[in-house]
């Protein structure tokens, strides 16, 4: 893999990931919807492009990290999309979480043009993106993954090829299914602790090291105590992910009542105006339920 | 604190805890419902007693670890109960999880007789009991706790005085509230992973180190994969704990929908005949829901 990378999407996650690629010595061609979100990268010498097509032009690897599935379709398949210019033999990788069906359509077009494609959603949030400690759940061809491995190694710590196209997305859905109910448990615990007159900090001293512990309890519960709702991971993105997971459940004919409950509670949270807060804001929906 | 301990209840948890006390050099007087469950301790030199009263007679500290609230009442307040013989100045500690109301009744009787009382439910399961790495959530008087601290240090790692009588029980309830929804998330993840055709072991490689991770994911998900439902922590005890938590919620006028869902799913699991399995058997209730 040579050194030219096209990168689309420089939000909380994408910006940090692109930064690691520059640190690793890659030459970056950057496109993102709002140029001001790319200034840090441009200051460091990245080249500004005015479309995904321009960013992909001449690149050996094109990475995409945007918020919503609609955007992904436009970015890859639109008139000025990545696949209108990317060269044969290059690898495109979509780090966005979206439906397995869209993944397959993009893979088919890429394949026709001799372009390798990987779908590689990530987990680990803002902290993981900043520390290059993301878990990357990869779906695609093993040879294509090996070709792109150095790029992945610059941005993530846990790199697992889960299987063919779609597997990475499904694995990310599994991740979100776990997180969904875990977040409910953490918020309900805080509601209970407060109403029972306990000191919620001392409670964490007792339960944070045992059978109740989780990433969320250690990392997000303290933010809830401080009423710090800064994202981390946006509520509205989590709601989107759970929507995809529920659609897939319907397709696979399975019922996951915990996921359904979490989706309803987070939906309420969006209605309350907290879509751009971090997922720990779920405590506000449970507070409202118990007001 | 001198060296004579009365110990009641030698099941999975209580037996291991009593063993650590013998290792620490305490002289043990043991009572449990089925003598054969105490043979290991008796072989090591513990003294067999035929009632809680006999075990408590002359002891400086009396520990109780039995399964159900009804048992706790009988053990402490019954005709041949601990409080009929225990000497003034001793400390009694109940490690059982039960309702805060019962805790207060026992504390009142103990107080009348000049006996210090602590309610100290534990978390950490069979592994925690075996490694003396339990988290012990203590409610009671600080001076009484200091008097008994050496005993607690022999069986647990995380010792936190949560506040007055009742606080330990409430903290344990908080622990169970977290675990309840976390377990749903883990089981639903496995259902999803299997239906989507993923390799559930490889999935754990991807999600086990990130935002989805929890004690249950790391410790119980692998047991689910092996269809190993040995307890750990009995389903029927967890159902009892959730029942107490839901009663307390009603009393405090709070609604915890995740806890309610978990209680229903685990209730179904008991109906299916899995009350004496470990809590990881919850996957069977979700399998049944999706059969």
Coordinates of C-alpha atoms in Angstrom, one line a residue:
Chain A
X1 CA 0.0 0.0 0.0
X2 CA 1.5 3.3 -1.0
X3 CA 1.0 6.5 0.9
X4 CA -1.9 8.4 -0.6
X5 CA -5.2 8.3 1.3
X6 CA -8.5 9.9 0.5
X7 CA -10.5 10.7 3.6
X8 CA -14.1 11.7 3.8
X9 CA -15.7 12.9 7.1
X10 CA -13.8 14.7 9.9
X11 CA -16.3 14.8 12.8
X12 CA -15.5 13.7 16.3
X13 CA -14.4 10.2 15.3
X14 CA -13.3 10.7 11.6
X15 CA -11.2 13.7 12.5
X16 CA -9.2 11.9 15.1
X17 CA -8.8 8.8 12.8
X18 CA -7.5 11.0 9.9
X19 CA -5.1 12.7 12.3
X20 CA -3.5 9.3 13.2
X21 CA -3.1 8.6 9.5
X22 CA -1.2 11.8 9.0
X23 CA 1.0 11.0 12.0
X24 CA 1.7 7.6 10.5
X25 CA 3.1 9.4 7.4
X26 CA 0.2 9.1 4.9
X27 CA -0.5 11.9 2.5
X28 CA -4.1 12.9 3.0
X29 CA -6.7 14.3 0.6
X30 CA -9.7 15.4 2.7
X31 CA -13.3 16.2 2.0
X32 CA -15.9 16.9 4.6
X33 CA -19.2 18.8 4.6
X34 CA -18.1 21.8 6.6
X35 CA -14.6 22.9 5.8
X36 CA -14.1 24.3 9.3
X37 CA -14.2 20.8 10.7
X38 CA -11.1 20.0 8.7
X39 CA -8.9 23.0 9.5
X40 CA -6.7 21.1 12.0
X41 CA -5.9 18.5 9.3
X42 CA -5.4 21.2 6.7
X43 CA -3.0 23.1 9.0
X44 CA -1.0 19.9 9.3
X45 CA -0.7 19.7 5.5
X46 CA -3.7 17.7 4.3
X47 CA -5.0 18.7 0.9
X48 CA -8.5 20.1 0.8
X49 CA -10.9 18.6 -1.8
X50 CA -14.3 19.9 -2.8
X51 CA -16.0 16.5 -3.3
X52 CA -15.6 12.8 -2.4
X53 CA -14.7 12.2 -6.1
X54 CA -11.8 14.7 -5.8
X55 CA -10.6 13.2 -2.5
X56 CA -10.6 9.7 -4.0
X57 CA -8.8 10.7 -7.2
X58 CA -5.4 9.0 -7.3
X59 CA -5.7 7.6 -3.8
X60 CA -4.6 4.1 -2.9
X61 CA -7.0 3.9 0.0
X62 CA -10.2 5.8 0.6
X63 CA -11.7 5.9 4.1
X64 CA -15.2 7.2 4.9
X65 CA -16.5 8.1 8.3
X66 CA -19.8 10.0 8.1
X67 CA -22.9 10.2 10.3
X68 CA -25.8 8.8 8.4
X69 CA -26.6 6.0 5.9
X70 CA -28.0 8.6 3.4
X71 CA -24.7 10.3 3.4
X72 CA -22.8 7.1 2.8
X73 CA -24.8 6.3 -0.3
X74 CA -24.1 9.8 -1.7
X75 CA -20.5 9.7 -0.8
X76 CA -19.8 6.4 -2.5
X77 CA -22.4 6.2 -5.3
X78 CA -23.4 9.9 -6.0
X79 CA -22.4 11.9 -9.1
X80 CA -19.4 13.3 -7.3
X81 CA -18.9 10.1 -5.3
X82 CA -15.8 8.1 -4.5
X83 CA -16.6 5.4 -7.0
X84 CA -16.7 7.9 -9.9
X85 CA -12.9 8.5 -9.7
X86 CA -11.2 5.9 -7.5
X87 CA -8.6 3.8 -9.4
X88 CA -8.7 0.1 -10.0
X89 CA -6.6 -1.8 -7.4
X90 CA -7.3 0.8 -4.7
X91 CA -9.2 -0.2 -1.5
X92 CA -12.2 1.7 -0.2
X93 CA -13.2 1.3 3.5
X94 CA -16.4 2.5 5.1
X95 CA -16.1 3.0 8.8
X96 CA -19.7 4.2 9.2
X97 CA -22.3 2.1 10.9
X98 CA -25.1 1.4 8.4
X99 CA -27.3 -1.4 7.1
X100 CA -25.7 -4.5 5.7
X101 CA -27.9 -4.1 2.5
X102 CA -26.3 -0.8 1.5
X103 CA -22.9 -2.4 2.2
X104 CA -23.6 -5.0 -0.4
X105 CA -24.7 -2.6 -3.1
X106 CA -21.5 -0.5 -2.7
X107 CA -19.4 -3.6 -2.7
X108 CA -21.0 -4.8 -6.0
X109 CA -20.2 -1.5 -7.7
X110 CA -16.7 -1.4 -6.3
X111 CA -16.1 -5.0 -7.5
X112 CA -17.2 -4.1 -11.1
X113 CA -14.5 -1.4 -11.2
X114 CA -11.8 -3.6 -9.8
X115 CA -11.7 -1.8 -6.5
X116 CA -11.4 -3.7 -3.2
X117 CA -14.0 -2.8 -0.6
X118 CA -14.2 -3.3 3.1
X119 CA -16.9 -2.4 5.6
X120 CA -15.3 -1.7 8.9
X121 CA -17.5 -0.1 11.6
X122 CA -15.7 0.8 14.8
X123 CA -16.3 0.8 18.5
X124 CA -14.6 2.7 21.3
X125 CA -16.1 6.1 21.0
X126 CA -14.3 9.4 21.1
X127 CA -11.6 8.2 23.5
X128 CA -10.9 5.2 21.3
X129 CA -10.6 7.3 18.3
X130 CA -8.3 9.8 20.0
X131 CA -6.0 7.0 21.4
X132 CA -6.1 5.0 18.2
X133 CA -7.4 2.2 20.4
X134 CA -10.6 1.5 18.4
X135 CA -12.0 -1.9 17.9
X136 CA -12.6 -2.3 14.1
X137 CA -15.0 -5.0 13.0
X138 CA -14.2 -5.8 9.4
X139 CA -16.2 -7.5 6.8
X140 CA -14.7 -8.2 3.4
X141 CA -12.2 -10.3 1.4
X142 CA -9.1 -11.5 3.4
X143 CA -6.7 -10.4 0.7
X144 CA -8.2 -6.9 0.5
X145 CA -7.9 -6.6 4.3
X146 CA -4.3 -7.7 4.2
X147 CA -3.6 -5.0 1.6
X148 CA -5.1 -2.3 3.8
X149 CA -3.9 -3.6 7.2
X150 CA -1.2 -1.0 7.7
X151 CA -3.9 1.8 7.5
X152 CA -6.1 0.0 10.0
X153 CA -3.2 -0.5 12.3
X154 CA -2.7 3.3 12.4
X155 CA -6.2 3.9 13.8
X156 CA -7.3 0.9 15.7
X157 CA -6.0 -1.6 18.3
X158 CA -8.4 -4.6 17.9
X159 CA -8.7 -5.5 14.2
X160 CA -10.8 -8.6 13.6
X161 CA -11.9 -9.8 10.1
X162 CA -15.4 -11.1 11.0
X163 CA -16.2 -12.6 7.6
X164 CA -17.6 -11.6 4.2
X165 CA -19.2 -8.2 3.4
X166 CA -21.9 -7.5 6.0
X167 CA -20.2 -9.3 8.8
X168 CA -18.5 -6.2 10.1
X169 CA -21.9 -4.4 10.2
X170 CA -23.6 -7.2 11.9
X171 CA -20.8 -7.4 14.5
X172 CA -21.3 -3.7 15.2
X173 CA -25.0 -4.3 15.6
X174 CA -24.2 -7.0 18.2
X175 CA -22.0 -4.4 20.0
X176 CA -24.9 -1.9 20.0
X177 CA -27.4 -4.6 21.2
X178 CA -25.2 -5.2 24.3
X179 CA -24.7 -1.5 24.9
X180 CA -28.4 -0.7 24.6
X181 CA -29.5 -2.8 27.6
X182 CA -26.3 -2.2 29.5
X183 CA -27.1 1.6 29.4
X184 CA -30.6 0.9 30.8
X185 CA -29.1 -1.0 33.7
X186 CA -26.6 1.8 34.5
X187 CA -29.3 4.5 34.4
X188 CA -31.8 2.6 36.5
X189 CA -29.1 1.9 39.0
X190 CA -28.5 5.6 39.5
X191 CA -32.2 6.3 39.8
X192 CA -32.5 3.6 42.5
X193 CA -29.4 4.7 44.3
X194 CA -30.5 8.3 44.5
X195 CA -34.1 7.5 45.6
X196 CA -32.7 5.1 48.3
X197 CA -30.6 7.9 49.7
X198 CA -27.3 6.3 48.9
X199 CA -24.1 8.2 48.0
X200 CA -23.8 7.3 44.3
X201 CA -20.0 7.7 44.3
X202 CA -19.6 5.3 47.2
X203 CA -22.0 2.9 45.4
X204 CA -19.6 2.9 42.5
X205 CA -16.8 2.0 44.9
X206 CA -18.8 -1.1 45.9
X207 CA -20.2 -2.2 42.5
X208 CA -17.6 -1.0 40.0
X209 CA -15.2 -3.9 40.5
X210 CA -17.6 -6.8 40.5
X211 CA -20.3 -8.6 38.6
X212 CA -22.1 -5.4 37.7
X213 CA -19.1 -3.7 36.2
X214 CA -19.0 -2.6 32.5
X215 CA -17.3 0.0 30.3
X216 CA -20.3 2.2 30.7
X217 CA -20.5 1.9 34.4
X218 CA -16.8 2.9 34.8
X219 CA -16.8 5.6 32.0
X220 CA -20.3 7.0 31.7
X221 CA -21.9 6.7 35.1
X222 CA -19.4 9.2 36.5
X223 CA -20.3 11.6 33.7
X224 CA -24.0 11.2 34.6
X225 CA -23.1 12.1 38.2
X226 CA -21.5 15.3 36.9
X227 CA -24.4 16.0 34.6
X228 CA -21.8 16.0 31.8
X229 CA -23.7 15.1 28.6
X230 CA -21.0 16.0 26.1
X231 CA -20.7 13.4 23.3
X232 CA -18.7 10.8 23.3
X233 CA -21.2 9.0 21.1
X234 CA -24.2 11.0 19.9
X235 CA -27.6 9.9 21.0
X236 CA -29.0 10.4 17.5
X237 CA -26.3 8.1 16.0
X238 CA -27.1 5.5 18.6
X239 CA -30.8 5.7 17.8
X240 CA -29.9 5.3 14.1
X241 CA -27.8 2.2 14.9
X242 CA -30.6 0.7 17.0
X243 CA -33.0 1.3 14.2
X244 CA -30.8 -0.6 11.8
X245 CA -30.5 -3.4 14.4
X246 CA -34.3 -3.6 14.8
X247 CA -34.8 -3.7 11.1
X248 CA -32.3 -6.6 10.8
X249 CA -34.1 -8.3 13.7
X250 CA -37.4 -8.0 11.8
X251 CA -35.7 -9.4 8.7
X252 CA -34.2 -12.3 10.7
X253 CA -37.5 -12.8 12.5
X254 CA -36.1 -12.4 16.0
X255 CA -37.5 -10.5 19.0
X256 CA -35.1 -8.6 21.3
X257 CA -37.2 -6.9 24.0
X258 CA -34.3 -5.2 25.7
X259 CA -33.2 -3.6 22.4
X260 CA -36.8 -2.5 21.8
X261 CA -37.0 -0.9 25.2
X262 CA -33.7 0.9 24.8
X263 CA -34.8 2.2 21.4
X264 CA -38.0 3.6 22.9
X265 CA -36.2 5.3 25.8
X266 CA -33.6 6.8 23.5
X267 CA -36.4 7.8 21.1
X268 CA -38.0 9.7 24.0
X269 CA -34.6 11.3 24.7
X270 CA -34.4 12.6 21.1
X271 CA -38.0 14.0 21.5
X272 CA -36.8 15.8 24.6
X273 CA -34.2 17.5 22.5
X274 CA -31.1 15.5 23.5
X275 CA -30.1 14.0 20.1
X276 CA -26.8 15.8 20.0
X277 CA -25.9 14.8 23.6
X278 CA -23.8 11.8 24.4
X279 CA -25.5 8.4 25.1
X280 CA -25.0 8.9 28.9
X281 CA -27.9 11.5 28.6
X282 CA -30.2 8.4 28.8
X283 CA -30.4 9.2 32.5
X284 CA -32.6 12.2 31.6
X285 CA -35.2 10.0 29.9
X286 CA -35.3 7.8 33.0
X287 CA -35.5 10.8 35.3
X288 CA -38.4 12.1 33.2
X289 CA -40.1 8.7 33.5
X290 CA -39.8 9.1 37.3
X291 CA -40.5 12.8 37.7
Chain B
X1 CA -11.9 -9.1 68.0
X2 CA -10.9 -12.5 69.4
X3 CA -10.8 -15.7 67.4
X4 CA -14.2 -17.5 67.8
X5 CA -16.6 -17.3 64.9
X6 CA -20.1 -18.8 64.5
X7 CA -20.9 -19.4 60.9
X8 CA -24.3 -20.3 59.5
X9 CA -24.8 -21.4 55.9
X10 CA -22.2 -23.3 53.9
X11 CA -23.5 -23.3 50.4
X12 CA -21.5 -22.3 47.3
X13 CA -20.8 -18.8 48.7
X14 CA -20.9 -19.4 52.4
X15 CA -18.7 -22.5 52.4
X16 CA -15.9 -20.7 50.5
X17 CA -16.2 -17.7 52.9
X18 CA -16.0 -19.8 56.0
X19 CA -13.0 -21.6 54.5
X20 CA -11.1 -18.3 54.3
X21 CA -11.9 -17.6 57.9
X22 CA -10.4 -20.9 58.9
X23 CA -7.3 -20.2 56.8
X24 CA -7.0 -16.8 58.6
X25 CA -6.8 -18.7 61.9
X26 CA -10.3 -18.3 63.3
X27 CA -11.9 -21.0 65.3
X28 CA -15.2 -21.9 63.6
X29 CA -18.5 -23.2 65.0
X30 CA -20.6 -24.2 62.0
X31 CA -24.3 -24.8 61.4
X32 CA -26.0 -25.4 58.1
X33 CA -29.2 -27.2 57.1
X34 CA -27.5 -30.2 55.5
X35 CA -24.5 -31.4 57.4
X36 CA -22.9 -32.9 54.3
X37 CA -22.4 -29.4 52.9
X38 CA -20.1 -28.7 55.9
X39 CA -17.9 -31.8 55.8
X40 CA -14.9 -30.0 54.2
X41 CA -14.9 -27.4 57.0
X42 CA -15.5 -30.1 59.7
X43 CA -12.5 -32.1 58.2
X44 CA -10.4 -29.0 58.6
X45 CA -11.4 -28.8 62.3
X46 CA -14.5 -26.7 62.4
X47 CA -16.9 -27.6 65.2
X48 CA -20.3 -28.9 64.1
X49 CA -23.4 -27.3 65.8
X50 CA -27.0 -28.5 65.6
X51 CA -28.6 -25.0 65.6
X52 CA -27.8 -21.4 64.9
X53 CA -28.1 -20.8 68.7
X54 CA -25.4 -23.4 69.3
X55 CA -23.1 -21.9 66.7
X56 CA -23.5 -18.4 68.1
X57 CA -22.9 -19.5 71.7
X58 CA -19.7 -17.9 72.9
X59 CA -18.8 -16.5 69.5
X60 CA -17.3 -13.0 69.1
X61 CA -18.6 -12.8 65.6
X62 CA -21.4 -14.6 63.9
X63 CA -21.7 -14.6 60.1
X64 CA -24.8 -15.8 58.2
X65 CA -25.0 -16.6 54.5
X66 CA -28.2 -18.4 53.7
X67 CA -30.4 -18.5 50.6
X68 CA -33.8 -16.9 51.3
X69 CA -35.3 -14.2 53.5
X70 CA -37.5 -16.6 55.4
X71 CA -34.4 -18.5 56.4
X72 CA -32.7 -15.4 57.6
X73 CA -35.6 -14.5 59.9
X74 CA -35.5 -18.1 61.4
X75 CA -31.7 -18.1 61.8
X76 CA -31.6 -14.8 63.7
X77 CA -34.9 -14.5 65.5
X78 CA -36.2 -18.1 65.7
X79 CA -36.5 -20.1 68.9
X80 CA -33.0 -21.6 68.3
X81 CA -31.8 -18.6 66.5
X82 CA -28.5 -16.6 66.8
X83 CA -30.0 -13.9 69.0
X84 CA -31.1 -16.4 71.6
X85 CA -27.5 -17.1 72.7
X86 CA -25.1 -14.6 71.2
X87 CA -23.3 -12.6 73.9
X88 CA -23.3 -8.9 74.5
X89 CA -20.4 -7.1 72.8
X90 CA -20.3 -9.6 69.9
X91 CA -21.0 -8.6 66.3
X92 CA -23.5 -10.4 64.0
X93 CA -23.2 -9.9 60.3
X94 CA -25.8 -11.0 57.7
X95 CA -24.2 -11.5 54.2
X96 CA -27.5 -12.6 52.7
X97 CA -29.4 -10.4 50.3
X98 CA -32.8 -9.6 51.6
X99 CA -35.2 -6.8 52.2
X100 CA -34.1 -3.6 54.1
X101 CA -37.2 -3.9 56.4
X102 CA -36.1 -7.3 57.8
X103 CA -32.6 -5.9 58.3
X104 CA -34.1 -3.2 60.5
X105 CA -36.1 -5.6 62.7
X106 CA -33.0 -7.8 63.4
X107 CA -30.9 -4.8 64.1
X108 CA -33.4 -3.6 66.7
X109 CA -33.4 -6.9 68.6
X110 CA -29.6 -7.1 68.4
X111 CA -29.4 -3.6 69.7
X112 CA -31.6 -4.4 72.8
X113 CA -29.2 -7.2 73.7
X114 CA -26.0 -5.1 73.3
X115 CA -25.0 -6.9 70.1
X116 CA -23.5 -5.0 67.2
X117 CA -25.1 -5.8 63.9
X118 CA -24.1 -5.3 60.3
X119 CA -25.9 -6.1 57.1
X120 CA -23.3 -6.9 54.5
X121 CA -24.5 -8.4 51.2
X122 CA -21.8 -9.4 48.8
X123 CA -21.1 -9.3 45.1
X124 CA -18.6 -11.3 43.1
X125 CA -20.2 -14.7 42.7
X126 CA -18.6 -18.1 43.2
X127 CA -15.3 -16.9 41.8
X128 CA -15.2 -13.9 44.2
X129 CA -16.0 -16.1 47.2
X130 CA -13.4 -18.6 46.2
X131 CA -10.7 -16.0 45.7
X132 CA -11.7 -13.9 48.7
X133 CA -12.2 -11.1 46.2
X134 CA -15.8 -10.3 47.1
X135 CA -17.2 -6.8 47.2
X136 CA -18.9 -6.4 50.5
X137 CA -21.5 -3.6 50.8
X138 CA -21.8 -2.8 54.4
X139 CA -24.6 -1.1 56.3
X140 CA -24.3 -0.3 60.0
X141 CA -22.5 1.6 62.7
X142 CA -18.9 2.6 61.8
X143 CA -17.5 1.5 65.2
X144 CA -19.1 -1.9 64.8
X145 CA -17.7 -2.2 61.3
X146 CA -14.2 -1.3 62.6
X147 CA -14.5 -4.0 65.3
X148 CA -15.4 -6.6 62.7
X149 CA -13.0 -5.4 59.9
X150 CA -10.4 -8.2 60.3
X151 CA -13.1 -10.8 59.6
X152 CA -14.3 -8.9 56.5
X153 CA -10.7 -8.5 55.3
X154 CA -10.3 -12.3 55.3
X155 CA -13.2 -12.9 52.9
X156 CA -13.5 -9.8 50.7
X157 CA -11.4 -7.3 48.7
X158 CA -13.7 -4.3 48.4
X159 CA -15.1 -3.3 51.7
X160 CA -17.2 -0.2 51.7
X161 CA -19.4 1.0 54.6
X162 CA -22.3 2.5 52.6
X163 CA -24.1 4.1 55.5
X164 CA -26.6 3.1 58.3
X165 CA -28.5 -0.2 58.4
X166 CA -30.3 -0.8 55.1
X167 CA -27.6 1.0 53.0
X168 CA -25.7 -2.3 52.3
X169 CA -28.9 -3.9 51.1
X170 CA -29.9 -1.0 48.9
X171 CA -26.4 -1.0 47.4
X172 CA -26.7 -4.7 46.6
X173 CA -30.1 -3.9 45.0
X174 CA -28.3 -1.3 42.8
X175 CA -25.8 -4.0 41.9
X176 CA -28.6 -6.3 40.8
X177 CA -30.4 -3.6 38.9
X178 CA -27.3 -3.1 36.8
X179 CA -26.8 -6.8 36.3
X180 CA -30.4 -7.4 35.3
X181 CA -30.4 -5.3 32.2
X182 CA -26.7 -6.1 31.4
X183 CA -27.6 -9.8 31.2
X184 CA -30.4 -9.0 28.8
X185 CA -28.0 -7.2 26.5
X186 CA -25.5 -10.0 26.6
X187 CA -28.1 -12.7 25.8
X188 CA -29.7 -10.6 23.0
X189 CA -26.3 -10.1 21.5
X190 CA -25.7 -13.8 21.3
X191 CA -29.2 -14.4 19.7
X192 CA -28.4 -11.7 17.1
X193 CA -24.9 -13.0 16.4
X194 CA -26.1 -16.5 15.8
X195 CA -29.0 -15.5 13.6
X196 CA -26.8 -13.2 11.5
X197 CA -24.4 -16.1 10.9
X198 CA -21.5 -14.7 12.8
X199 CA -18.9 -16.7 14.7
X200 CA -19.8 -15.7 18.3
X201 CA -16.2 -16.3 19.5
X202 CA -14.8 -14.0 16.9
X203 CA -17.5 -11.5 17.8
X204 CA -16.3 -11.5 21.4
X205 CA -12.7 -10.7 20.1
X206 CA -14.2 -7.6 18.5
X207 CA -16.6 -6.3 21.2
X208 CA -15.0 -7.7 24.4
X209 CA -12.5 -4.9 24.9
X210 CA -14.6 -1.8 24.0
X211 CA -17.7 0.1 25.0
X212 CA -19.9 -3.1 25.1
X213 CA -17.7 -4.9 27.6
X214 CA -18.8 -6.0 31.0
X215 CA -18.0 -8.5 33.7
X216 CA -20.9 -10.7 32.3
X217 CA -19.7 -10.4 28.7
X218 CA -16.2 -11.6 29.6
X219 CA -17.3 -14.2 32.2
X220 CA -20.8 -15.5 31.3
X221 CA -21.0 -15.1 27.6
X222 CA -18.3 -17.8 27.1
X223 CA -20.2 -20.1 29.4
X224 CA -23.4 -19.6 27.3
X225 CA -21.4 -20.6 24.2
X226 CA -20.4 -23.8 25.9
X227 CA -23.9 -24.3 27.2
X228 CA -22.4 -24.4 30.7
X229 CA -25.2 -23.4 33.0
X230 CA -23.6 -24.4 36.3
X231 CA -24.2 -21.8 39.0
X232 CA -22.3 -19.3 39.8
X233 CA -25.2 -17.4 41.0
X234 CA -28.5 -19.3 41.1
X235 CA -31.3 -18.0 38.9
X236 CA -33.8 -18.4 41.8
X237 CA -31.6 -16.2 44.1
X238 CA -31.4 -13.6 41.4
X239 CA -35.2 -13.7 40.9
X240 CA -35.6 -13.3 44.7
X241 CA -33.2 -10.3 44.6
X242 CA -35.1 -8.6 41.7
X243 CA -38.3 -9.2 43.6
X244 CA -37.0 -7.3 46.6
X245 CA -35.7 -4.5 44.3
X246 CA -39.1 -4.2 42.6
X247 CA -40.8 -4.1 46.0
X248 CA -38.5 -1.3 47.0
X249 CA -39.1 0.5 43.8
X250 CA -42.8 0.4 44.4
X251 CA -42.3 1.7 47.9
X252 CA -40.1 4.5 46.6
X253 CA -42.5 5.1 43.8
X254 CA -40.0 4.6 40.9
X255 CA -40.4 2.8 37.7
X256 CA -37.5 0.8 36.2
X257 CA -38.7 -0.8 33.0
X258 CA -35.4 -2.7 32.4
X259 CA -35.5 -4.3 35.8
X260 CA -39.2 -5.2 35.2
X261 CA -38.3 -6.9 31.9
X262 CA -35.4 -8.8 33.4
X263 CA -37.6 -10.0 36.2
X264 CA -40.2 -11.3 33.7
X265 CA -37.6 -13.1 31.6
X266 CA -36.0 -14.7 34.6
X267 CA -39.4 -15.6 35.9
X268 CA -40.1 -17.4 32.6
X269 CA -36.7 -19.2 33.1
X270 CA -37.8 -20.5 36.5
X271 CA -41.1 -21.7 34.9
X272 CA -38.9 -23.5 32.4
X273 CA -37.3 -25.4 35.3
X274 CA -34.0 -23.5 35.4
X275 CA -34.2 -22.0 38.9
X276 CA -31.1 -23.9 40.1
X277 CA -29.0 -23.0 37.0
X278 CA -26.6 -20.1 37.0
X279 CA -27.8 -16.7 35.8
X280 CA -26.2 -17.2 32.4
X281 CA -29.0 -19.6 31.6
X282 CA -31.1 -16.5 30.7
X283 CA -30.0 -17.2 27.1
X284 CA -32.5 -20.2 27.2
X285 CA -35.4 -17.9 27.9
X286 CA -34.4 -15.7 25.0
X287 CA -33.9 -18.7 22.8
X288 CA -37.4 -19.9 23.8
X289 CA -38.8 -16.4 22.9
X290 CA -37.2 -16.8 19.5
X291 CA -37.9 -20.5 18.9

